[in-house]
Amino acid sequence: MTATELLTVPGNLDALDDIATYVLNAATQAGLDRKSAYRLRLAVDEIATNIVTHGYEETGQEGPIWVQATLLPQMLTIVLEDEAPEYDPLNTPTPDDLDAPIEDRQIGGLGVYLTLRGVDEFHYERAGARNRNVFTMRRGTRDVPAEVSPAGLTLLVYSPNPAAVGSLTTTLRGLGYSVEVVTSPEAAQQMIAGGEANALLISDSTPVHDVKTLLAMSAEQEVGKRPALLAYTQHLVQPERLKTLLDLGIPDYLSLPLDPVLVRARIAAAVELRRLNDHSEGARKDAEWLLIERDVQIGRDIQLSFLPQTLPQPPGWELAAYFRPAREVAGDFYDAFELTNGRRLGFVIADVCDKGVGAALFMALFKTLIRWGAQQNVNLGWLDTASTSVTQNREWLKSSPEARRQSLPSIGTGSLLNAIAGTNRYIVENHGMTGYFATVFFGILDPQNGNLIYINAGHNPPFILRANGDQELLKPTGPAVGMLLDGVFNIQQAKLMPGDTLFAYTDGVTDAKDIHGQFFSMHHLTELMHKPPSSANGAVNRVRDQLLEHIGAAAQFDDITMICVRRDQGTPL
């Protein structure tokens, strides 16, 4: 695969013999048969004659003619250039009297017609101040060396004027590339989006906004499917056009004359550069993901450390819990801890809105504030407001006959209010703009007699499973924590008798979906608990097993958390 030496001759009739000899020598070197070589010589001679007579002599101008033969694996091209006024042979009307006798035909047009019919391909371009005529004759593929064949590579050539890239497309096809020419970003979108183009060659006549669109299309493709980028210029007399493309991020370019070896080398280099860049970007993203995964794992480990490693087990009582995040980190949490030197047992289950890292951060904050507030043994001064006072809660309890027969215990109410109302005020005042809040159920149990006081701050109602099979819902007594600065959190009471079980959960249990989109549902959950469990662990495991069977191969969309408190059957009153 070689290019013959450039021939430069004066633009006069005496030079036509030199041009013809040059063309026939190139045809011989290309291995064309005599008939093909003769047709090629006649076509070149016709255009060269027009250049001399109509381009230079009739206009009173003088100038050279350049002839360049290029041997490609599949074709021979002859490029004829001149500096005469612009003339496109393709615009010459086809004679309409080809069937008439010679003496009756009009003069003119026949030579150009024979030129277009005598070669396999013909292109005209106006390159700067030059006319460029490109003649192509196919050679076949017998001379294509295996080591230089670019089989399998598809090149997308972009130019607003397809005729302006005729030399380029002819050369590329001659080298064995598959070539597609497009003239608008919309036409390029399908091939680029489909990852069908190995390289994108952009003409320097392309408007800047189109170039930016094409580059953005390429950048949007996933790693491994982006085309290599090359500029193409036929205007070396106007280098600022090429500079614009290079400044926009195109790393290399092709220009005239199109030497086959250089063209193939630059395309190969551009494809390899894209591969290396994709590999580098892929490696960088892999490294970033490893760091992210490491950080998430650290976050998961830290979050798990916020959950109790063991649950307190007062004499005559059993506590059990289950926690399964939808992602590496979660917004759900549970907790259980002793209060007032072991005379009370506090237990919490909560669900911070949303999922993932943001919810996990607020989970840690909510849990810390709730436990800290609950462990304050004195009533905090800022809680002495009408909306959260013990007095109002006592008055609120008088609204039902059962409540009127009871009074709030003197131990535990302050811890409940400190924890819930205090956390609510802190979140609203300091983090209200984030929009994060949590539904919380916080109960304080007296293990000696089974008395329970609780605040249900917008949480799914836990239920008490009585030893006789009855169920009692513990409905909300206030809004979610972190939503309203003046939220009212009322305290309610219940009592766990021997054999009774309190089961609390987050909405990840009832809202869990199977592969058909069906919810696990509150109805299913209560049906599971129709028969009172023999232990707290038994209750949690019963729900867990049925829940995981329900989810099956479906994705888990929400965190799943459960906590169960059960009083032994034989515990005395």
XYZ file of C-alpha atoms in Angstrom:
573
model
C 0.000 0.000 0.000
C 1.882 3.076 -1.304
C 1.208 6.540 -2.647
C 2.928 7.590 -5.839
C 4.949 10.791 -6.041
C 2.997 14.022 -6.505
C 3.090 15.326 -10.090
C 3.000 19.114 -10.630
C 2.653 20.423 -14.210
C 1.772 23.809 -15.742
C -1.870 24.284 -16.692
C -1.440 24.119 -20.454
C -2.163 21.592 -23.210
C 1.483 20.462 -23.404
C 1.158 18.971 -19.931
C -1.683 16.604 -20.869
C 0.737 13.923 -22.141
C 2.633 13.987 -18.836
C -0.640 13.584 -16.941
C -1.736 10.661 -19.133
C 1.616 8.893 -18.691
C 1.432 9.382 -14.921
C -2.095 7.948 -14.756
C -1.231 4.885 -16.890
C 1.840 4.163 -14.739
C -0.310 4.333 -11.603
C -2.895 2.007 -13.197
C -0.157 -0.488 -14.040
C 1.200 -0.332 -10.489
C -2.332 -0.901 -9.195
C -2.757 -3.972 -11.373
C -5.742 -2.622 -13.330
C -6.621 -4.405 -16.545
C -6.041 -2.560 -19.833
C -9.703 -1.631 -20.273
C -10.000 -0.116 -16.778
C -6.676 1.715 -17.190
C -7.824 3.199 -20.501
C -11.164 4.377 -19.068
C -9.352 6.012 -16.167
C -6.891 7.783 -18.476
C -9.718 9.124 -20.670
C -11.656 10.404 -17.637
C -8.651 12.208 -16.175
C -7.696 13.593 -19.592
C -11.216 15.007 -20.099
C -11.230 16.899 -16.814
C -7.624 18.029 -17.220
C -8.456 19.391 -20.692
C -11.425 21.316 -19.251
C -9.149 22.785 -16.584
C -6.654 24.011 -19.165
C -9.077 25.343 -21.772
C -12.009 26.608 -19.689
C -10.366 27.168 -16.345
C -7.104 28.845 -17.293
C -6.987 29.878 -20.991
C -10.537 31.250 -21.409
C -10.262 33.251 -18.169
C -6.808 34.554 -19.004
C -5.272 32.950 -15.946
C -2.254 30.787 -15.430
C -1.681 28.166 -12.823
C -0.493 24.667 -12.100
C -2.232 21.309 -12.077
C -1.412 18.831 -9.322
C -1.885 15.105 -9.815
C -1.684 12.610 -6.949
C -2.219 8.845 -7.352
C -2.864 6.785 -4.230
C -2.847 2.981 -4.151
C -5.221 1.641 -1.531
C -5.796 -2.059 -0.785
C -9.130 -2.023 -2.579
C -8.848 0.862 -5.019
C -6.730 3.355 -6.908
C -7.541 7.060 -6.580
C -6.350 9.891 -8.780
C -6.731 13.406 -7.351
C -6.582 16.311 -9.796
C -6.308 19.846 -8.346
C -6.118 23.305 -9.894
C -6.454 26.989 -8.953
C -8.848 27.968 -11.743
C -12.299 29.429 -10.998
C -14.686 27.047 -9.272
C -16.180 24.421 -11.556
C -18.059 21.272 -10.562
C -18.277 18.724 -13.385
C -21.175 17.041 -11.600
C -23.313 20.101 -12.385
C -22.854 19.608 -16.142
C -26.217 18.584 -17.686
C -26.324 15.052 -19.071
C -26.769 15.109 -22.895
C -30.299 14.187 -23.868
C -29.435 13.184 -27.451
C -27.184 10.188 -26.755
C -29.209 7.985 -29.125
C -29.048 10.452 -32.035
C -26.525 10.129 -34.881
C -23.222 11.880 -34.208
C -23.887 14.552 -36.842
C -27.161 15.485 -35.103
C -25.833 15.738 -31.508
C -25.165 19.059 -29.762
C -21.567 19.937 -28.965
C -20.500 19.712 -25.292
C -21.322 17.649 -22.248
C -20.430 14.271 -23.713
C -16.865 14.230 -22.376
C -17.976 14.893 -18.805
C -20.699 12.270 -19.198
C -18.110 9.713 -20.270
C -15.938 10.737 -17.326
C -18.704 9.998 -14.843
C -19.524 6.699 -16.588
C -15.942 5.576 -17.151
C -14.739 5.379 -13.545
C -16.154 3.538 -10.554
C -16.516 6.697 -8.455
C -16.068 10.410 -9.058
C -16.140 13.236 -6.486
C -15.685 16.976 -6.762
C -14.674 19.250 -3.878
C -13.847 22.934 -3.572
C -10.971 22.985 -1.078
C -10.089 26.553 -0.225
C -9.002 28.178 -3.517
C -8.642 24.862 -5.327
C -10.857 22.612 -7.390
C -10.360 18.984 -6.460
C -11.527 16.128 -8.692
C -11.233 12.600 -7.321
C -11.323 9.543 -9.625
C -11.615 6.035 -8.202
C -11.106 2.608 -9.772
C -11.615 -0.574 -7.756
C -8.703 -2.982 -7.493
C -10.401 -5.838 -5.626
C -9.140 -7.154 -2.281
C -6.410 -9.509 -3.418
C -3.665 -7.060 -2.463
C -4.876 -6.304 1.067
C -2.231 -7.452 3.588
C -3.840 -9.126 6.585
C -1.795 -7.142 9.050
C -3.108 -3.802 7.798
C -6.747 -4.717 7.153
C -9.083 -2.653 9.380
C -11.950 -5.121 8.921
C -14.688 -4.709 11.495
C -14.111 -0.993 12.182
C -16.957 1.377 11.397
C -16.185 5.059 10.937
C -18.797 7.793 11.195
C -17.914 10.841 9.076
C -19.766 14.041 9.954
C -19.956 16.941 7.525
C -22.707 19.446 6.680
C -21.647 18.998 3.033
C -21.080 15.357 2.025
C -19.323 16.405 -1.176
C -16.635 18.075 0.921
C -15.489 14.737 2.350
C -15.448 12.753 -0.864
C -11.680 12.259 -0.812
C -11.807 11.178 2.807
C -14.605 8.643 2.402
C -13.021 7.267 -0.772
C -9.708 6.775 1.028
C -11.316 5.210 4.074
C -13.381 2.764 2.034
C -10.339 1.986 -0.031
C -8.530 1.027 3.154
C -11.327 -1.396 3.999
C -13.200 0.611 6.643
C -16.958 0.622 6.829
C -17.933 4.286 6.416
C -21.169 6.125 7.156
C -21.610 9.815 6.290
C -24.099 11.943 8.230
C -24.983 15.608 7.939
C -26.919 16.411 11.127
C -26.607 15.653 14.862
C -29.933 13.842 14.738
C -28.620 11.474 12.072
C -25.478 10.835 14.114
C -27.386 10.183 17.340
C -28.592 6.696 16.467
C -25.176 5.308 15.533
C -23.398 6.968 18.454
C -26.081 5.946 20.963
C -26.021 2.401 19.639
C -22.268 2.186 20.038
C -21.971 1.296 16.335
C -19.215 3.777 15.463
C -15.628 2.923 16.388
C -14.474 6.414 15.407
C -16.148 9.749 14.710
C -14.457 12.000 12.143
C -15.721 15.577 12.186
C -15.121 17.942 9.287
C -13.694 21.338 10.131
C -16.568 22.903 8.190
C -18.962 21.728 10.922
C -20.554 24.581 12.948
C -19.213 24.836 16.485
C -22.589 24.167 18.136
C -22.908 20.929 16.133
C -19.399 19.906 17.177
C -20.282 20.473 20.834
C -23.471 18.432 20.401
C -21.545 15.552 18.838
C -18.914 15.594 21.574
C -21.621 15.618 24.253
C -23.333 12.653 22.578
C -20.056 10.759 22.629
C -19.320 11.623 26.259
C -22.787 10.442 27.337
C -22.117 6.909 26.147
C -21.101 4.314 28.672
C -17.447 3.453 28.969
C -16.428 1.085 26.183
C -18.999 2.361 23.682
C -17.654 5.838 23.010
C -16.191 6.437 19.537
C -12.634 7.617 19.003
C -12.495 11.255 17.863
C -10.687 12.776 14.894
C -11.005 16.061 13.046
C -10.765 16.259 9.272
C -9.582 19.331 7.422
C -9.220 20.155 3.767
C -8.551 23.833 4.544
C -4.977 23.977 5.717
C -4.932 27.531 4.410
C -7.432 28.280 7.221
C -5.863 26.549 10.261
C -8.110 28.420 12.714
C -10.974 26.074 11.798
C -8.916 23.049 12.743
C -7.652 24.763 15.894
C -11.263 25.306 17.002
C -11.959 21.570 16.813
C -8.765 20.694 18.663
C -9.551 23.281 21.371
C -12.949 21.643 21.865
C -11.257 18.395 22.824
C -10.690 16.417 19.611
C -7.196 14.944 20.107
C -6.023 14.380 16.500
C -6.845 15.124 12.888
C -6.541 13.941 9.289
C -5.645 16.323 6.503
C -4.802 16.355 2.822
C -2.943 14.776 1.192
C -4.427 11.575 2.611
C -1.468 9.273 2.799
C -2.908 5.751 3.406
C -0.226 4.722 5.894
C -0.696 7.899 7.915
C -4.496 7.663 7.782
C -4.484 4.092 9.040
C -1.914 4.875 11.744
C -3.808 7.885 13.060
C -7.139 6.110 13.129
C -5.533 3.159 14.914
C -3.892 5.549 17.391
C -7.185 7.351 18.017
C -9.039 4.066 18.625
C -6.292 2.896 20.968
C -6.302 6.239 22.799
C -10.054 5.911 23.332
C -9.585 2.358 24.597
C -6.868 3.462 27.025
C -8.946 6.428 28.215
C -11.961 4.158 28.729
C -9.777 1.682 30.598
C -8.355 4.476 32.741
C -11.812 5.889 33.438
C -13.128 2.432 34.209
C -10.238 1.824 36.595
C -10.793 5.220 38.219
C -14.503 4.531 38.649
C -13.712 1.091 40.033
C -11.355 2.710 42.530
C -13.989 5.286 43.433
C -16.569 2.555 43.929
C -14.162 0.637 46.117
C -13.704 3.737 48.259
C -17.461 4.300 48.355
C -18.078 0.669 49.235
C -15.423 0.903 51.947
C -17.007 4.055 53.370
C -20.485 2.509 53.206
C -19.225 -0.607 54.954
C -17.659 1.550 57.640
C -20.974 3.396 57.928
C -22.817 0.092 58.196
C -20.460 -1.117 60.925
C -20.866 2.154 62.828
C -24.649 2.028 62.443
C -24.796 -1.550 63.663
C -22.824 -0.436 66.695
C -25.729 1.915 67.508
C -28.046 -1.057 67.801
C -27.925 -2.969 71.091
C -25.712 -6.044 70.932
C -27.880 -7.709 73.565
C -31.308 -6.878 74.894
C -32.065 -6.657 78.612
C -34.026 -9.641 79.929
C -35.665 -8.736 83.282
C -36.816 -11.702 85.377
C -40.091 -13.015 84.001
C -39.705 -11.117 80.688
C -38.215 -11.816 77.257
C -37.175 -9.306 74.603
C -36.284 -10.148 70.980
C -35.650 -8.061 67.856
C -34.969 -8.408 64.116
C -33.313 -5.902 61.786
C -32.797 -6.152 58.021
C -31.861 -2.976 56.090
C -32.987 -2.500 52.494
C -29.543 -1.107 51.693
C -26.143 -1.232 53.330
C -27.299 1.382 55.822
C -30.790 2.049 57.120
C -33.128 4.573 58.698
C -34.831 2.084 61.019
C -33.583 1.408 64.525
C -34.605 -0.235 67.767
C -33.283 0.063 71.301
C -33.925 -1.287 74.794
C -32.313 -0.152 78.049
C -32.856 -0.001 81.800
C -33.993 3.203 83.528
C -34.023 4.412 87.144
C -31.555 1.818 88.382
C -33.346 -1.078 86.773
C -36.815 -0.251 88.067
C -38.037 0.545 84.576
C -37.342 -0.867 81.096
C -37.404 1.444 78.088
C -37.765 0.105 74.548
C -37.934 2.003 71.260
C -38.642 1.238 67.638
C -38.413 3.998 65.016
C -38.368 4.636 61.297
C -36.602 7.686 59.877
C -38.189 8.831 56.620
C -36.383 7.857 53.415
C -33.633 5.251 53.084
C -29.903 5.095 52.555
C -27.075 7.260 53.869
C -29.135 10.356 54.745
C -31.649 8.358 56.748
C -28.826 6.449 58.439
C -27.179 9.680 59.610
C -30.425 10.897 61.137
C -31.082 7.454 62.590
C -27.916 7.857 64.679
C -28.980 11.345 65.728
C -32.536 10.354 66.681
C -31.403 7.294 68.604
C -28.762 9.231 70.560
C -31.148 12.062 71.446
C -33.955 9.712 72.517
C -31.758 7.609 74.783
C -30.018 10.663 76.237
C -33.350 12.373 76.939
C -34.826 9.247 78.506
C -31.927 8.895 80.926
C -32.367 12.377 82.372
C -33.949 11.776 85.789
C -35.221 15.329 86.183
C -37.808 17.245 84.222
C -35.953 19.566 81.825
C -36.886 23.198 82.237
C -37.610 23.823 78.561
C -40.236 21.086 78.705
C -42.421 23.019 81.125
C -44.856 24.101 78.412
C -48.573 23.618 78.167
C -48.239 21.277 75.209
C -46.007 18.685 76.866
C -46.554 18.944 80.609
C -47.336 16.010 82.837
C -50.360 17.908 84.156
C -51.941 18.116 80.698
C -51.298 14.452 80.091
C -53.010 13.601 83.354
C -55.983 15.688 82.343
C -55.958 14.009 78.913
C -56.128 10.613 80.559
C -59.413 11.562 82.262
C -61.136 11.432 78.881
C -62.009 7.724 79.254
C -63.438 5.692 82.165
C -60.445 3.362 82.124
C -58.055 6.305 82.227
C -59.962 7.910 85.067
C -59.389 4.789 87.161
C -55.651 5.209 86.649
C -53.131 7.926 87.171
C -49.797 8.259 85.459
C -46.998 6.653 87.449
C -44.608 8.982 89.128
C -41.629 7.171 87.596
C -41.110 7.207 83.821
C -43.294 10.020 82.555
C -40.461 12.526 82.729
C -38.208 10.172 80.762
C -40.833 9.764 78.049
C -41.392 13.492 77.669
C -37.700 14.334 77.892
C -36.933 11.843 75.141
C -39.719 12.473 72.644
C -40.545 16.155 73.092
C -36.900 17.093 73.561
C -35.790 15.245 70.429
C -38.648 16.789 68.467
C -37.689 20.314 69.474
C -34.005 19.784 68.707
C -34.629 18.278 65.246
C -37.140 20.931 64.185
C -35.043 23.856 65.394
C -31.690 22.634 64.092
C -32.463 20.357 61.139
C -35.977 21.266 60.073
C -34.795 22.422 56.645
C -33.628 18.902 55.770
C -37.149 17.499 55.915
C -36.113 14.432 57.904
C -38.440 13.140 60.595
C -39.051 9.827 62.348
C -42.041 7.840 63.465
C -41.301 6.514 66.952
C -42.895 4.157 69.442
C -41.306 4.547 72.886
C -42.588 2.474 75.792
C -41.477 2.391 79.415
C -42.344 -0.805 81.266
C -42.518 -1.558 84.982
C -41.304 -5.186 85.101
C -42.739 -5.660 88.581
C -46.387 -5.272 87.625
C -46.485 -5.085 83.810
C -47.662 -1.470 83.692
C -46.682 0.256 80.452
C -46.674 3.935 79.563
C -45.904 4.929 75.991
C -45.893 7.600 73.340
C -46.669 6.564 69.795
C -45.314 9.394 67.641
C -46.981 8.631 64.303
C -45.704 5.053 64.222
C -47.427 1.912 62.927
C -49.596 0.767 65.866
C -47.895 -2.040 67.786
C -50.298 -4.607 69.152
C -50.611 -6.501 72.391
C -51.370 -10.196 71.929
C -53.315 -11.271 74.948
C -52.848 -14.750 76.354
C -56.471 -15.516 75.376
C -55.868 -14.575 71.713
C -57.313 -11.054 71.812
C -55.366 -8.238 70.154
C -55.137 -4.599 71.215
C -53.651 -1.853 69.000
C -51.542 0.929 70.549
C -52.529 3.778 68.257
C -50.613 7.043 67.727
C -50.721 9.624 70.506
C -48.872 12.374 68.666
C -47.247 13.382 65.348
C -43.959 12.082 63.953
C -40.876 13.419 65.726
C -39.202 16.298 63.895
C -42.231 17.579 61.985
C -43.925 20.191 64.210
C -42.257 22.470 66.715
C -45.425 22.660 68.826
C -46.366 19.013 68.394
C -48.350 17.525 71.304
C -47.130 14.115 72.492
C -49.614 12.542 74.887
C -48.805 9.628 77.139
C -51.019 6.564 77.178
C -51.034 3.505 79.434
C -51.486 -0.225 78.998
C -50.808 -3.340 81.047
C -49.122 -6.589 80.052
C -50.524 -9.560 81.934
C -48.835 -12.986 82.229
C -48.650 -14.604 78.785
C -49.191 -11.275 76.967
C -46.887 -10.180 74.124
C -46.250 -6.700 72.708
C -45.166 -6.783 69.058
C -43.878 -3.613 67.356
C -42.673 -3.232 63.766
C -41.852 -0.710 61.032
C -43.787 -0.318 57.786
C -41.115 -2.316 55.987
C -42.951 -5.368 57.346
C -46.495 -4.612 56.219
C -45.439 -2.857 52.988
C -43.086 -5.622 51.809
C -44.017 -6.752 48.270
C -43.747 -10.056 46.480
C -42.766 -10.440 42.827
C -46.355 -9.637 41.830
C -46.417 -6.383 43.797
C -48.709 -7.698 46.535
C -48.200 -6.260 50.036
C -47.531 -8.439 53.054
C -50.217 -6.280 54.771
C -51.335 -5.621 58.319
C -54.083 -8.214 57.893
C -51.543 -10.934 57.151
C -49.402 -9.840 60.106
C -52.289 -9.983 62.605
C -53.438 -13.305 61.178
C -49.973 -14.709 61.852
C -50.302 -13.616 65.456
C -53.788 -15.030 65.963
C -52.250 -17.793 67.990
C -50.225 -16.261 70.846
C -46.513 -17.163 70.605
C -44.753 -19.188 73.262
C -41.747 -16.819 73.301
C -40.613 -13.437 72.024
C -38.057 -15.108 69.757
C -40.794 -17.381 68.456
C -42.973 -14.407 67.571
C -40.174 -12.592 65.718
C -39.051 -15.737 63.890
C -42.619 -16.568 62.867
C -43.050 -13.183 61.173
C -39.520 -13.173 59.740
C -39.930 -16.562 58.043
C -43.301 -15.706 56.515
C -42.069 -12.269 55.446
C -38.961 -13.561 53.659
C -41.033 -16.253 51.961
C -43.464 -13.563 50.791
C -40.689 -11.332 49.396
C -38.984 -14.241 47.656
C -37.028 -13.016 44.615
C -38.527 -9.527 44.749
C -36.393 -6.536 45.710
C -36.616 -5.295 49.301
C -37.609 -1.650 49.071
C -37.707 -0.673 52.739
C -35.928 -1.464 55.983
C -37.479 -4.217 58.085
C -37.379 -3.951 61.875
C -39.296 -5.749 64.640
C -39.121 -5.775 68.441
C -41.096 -8.021 70.749
C -41.631 -7.872 74.538
C -43.301 -10.879 76.205
C -44.280 -11.561 79.788
C -43.871 -15.135 80.916
C -47.026 -17.086 81.524
C -46.082 -17.895 85.094
C -45.088 -14.380 86.169
C -47.083 -13.493 89.301
C -49.244 -10.379 89.405
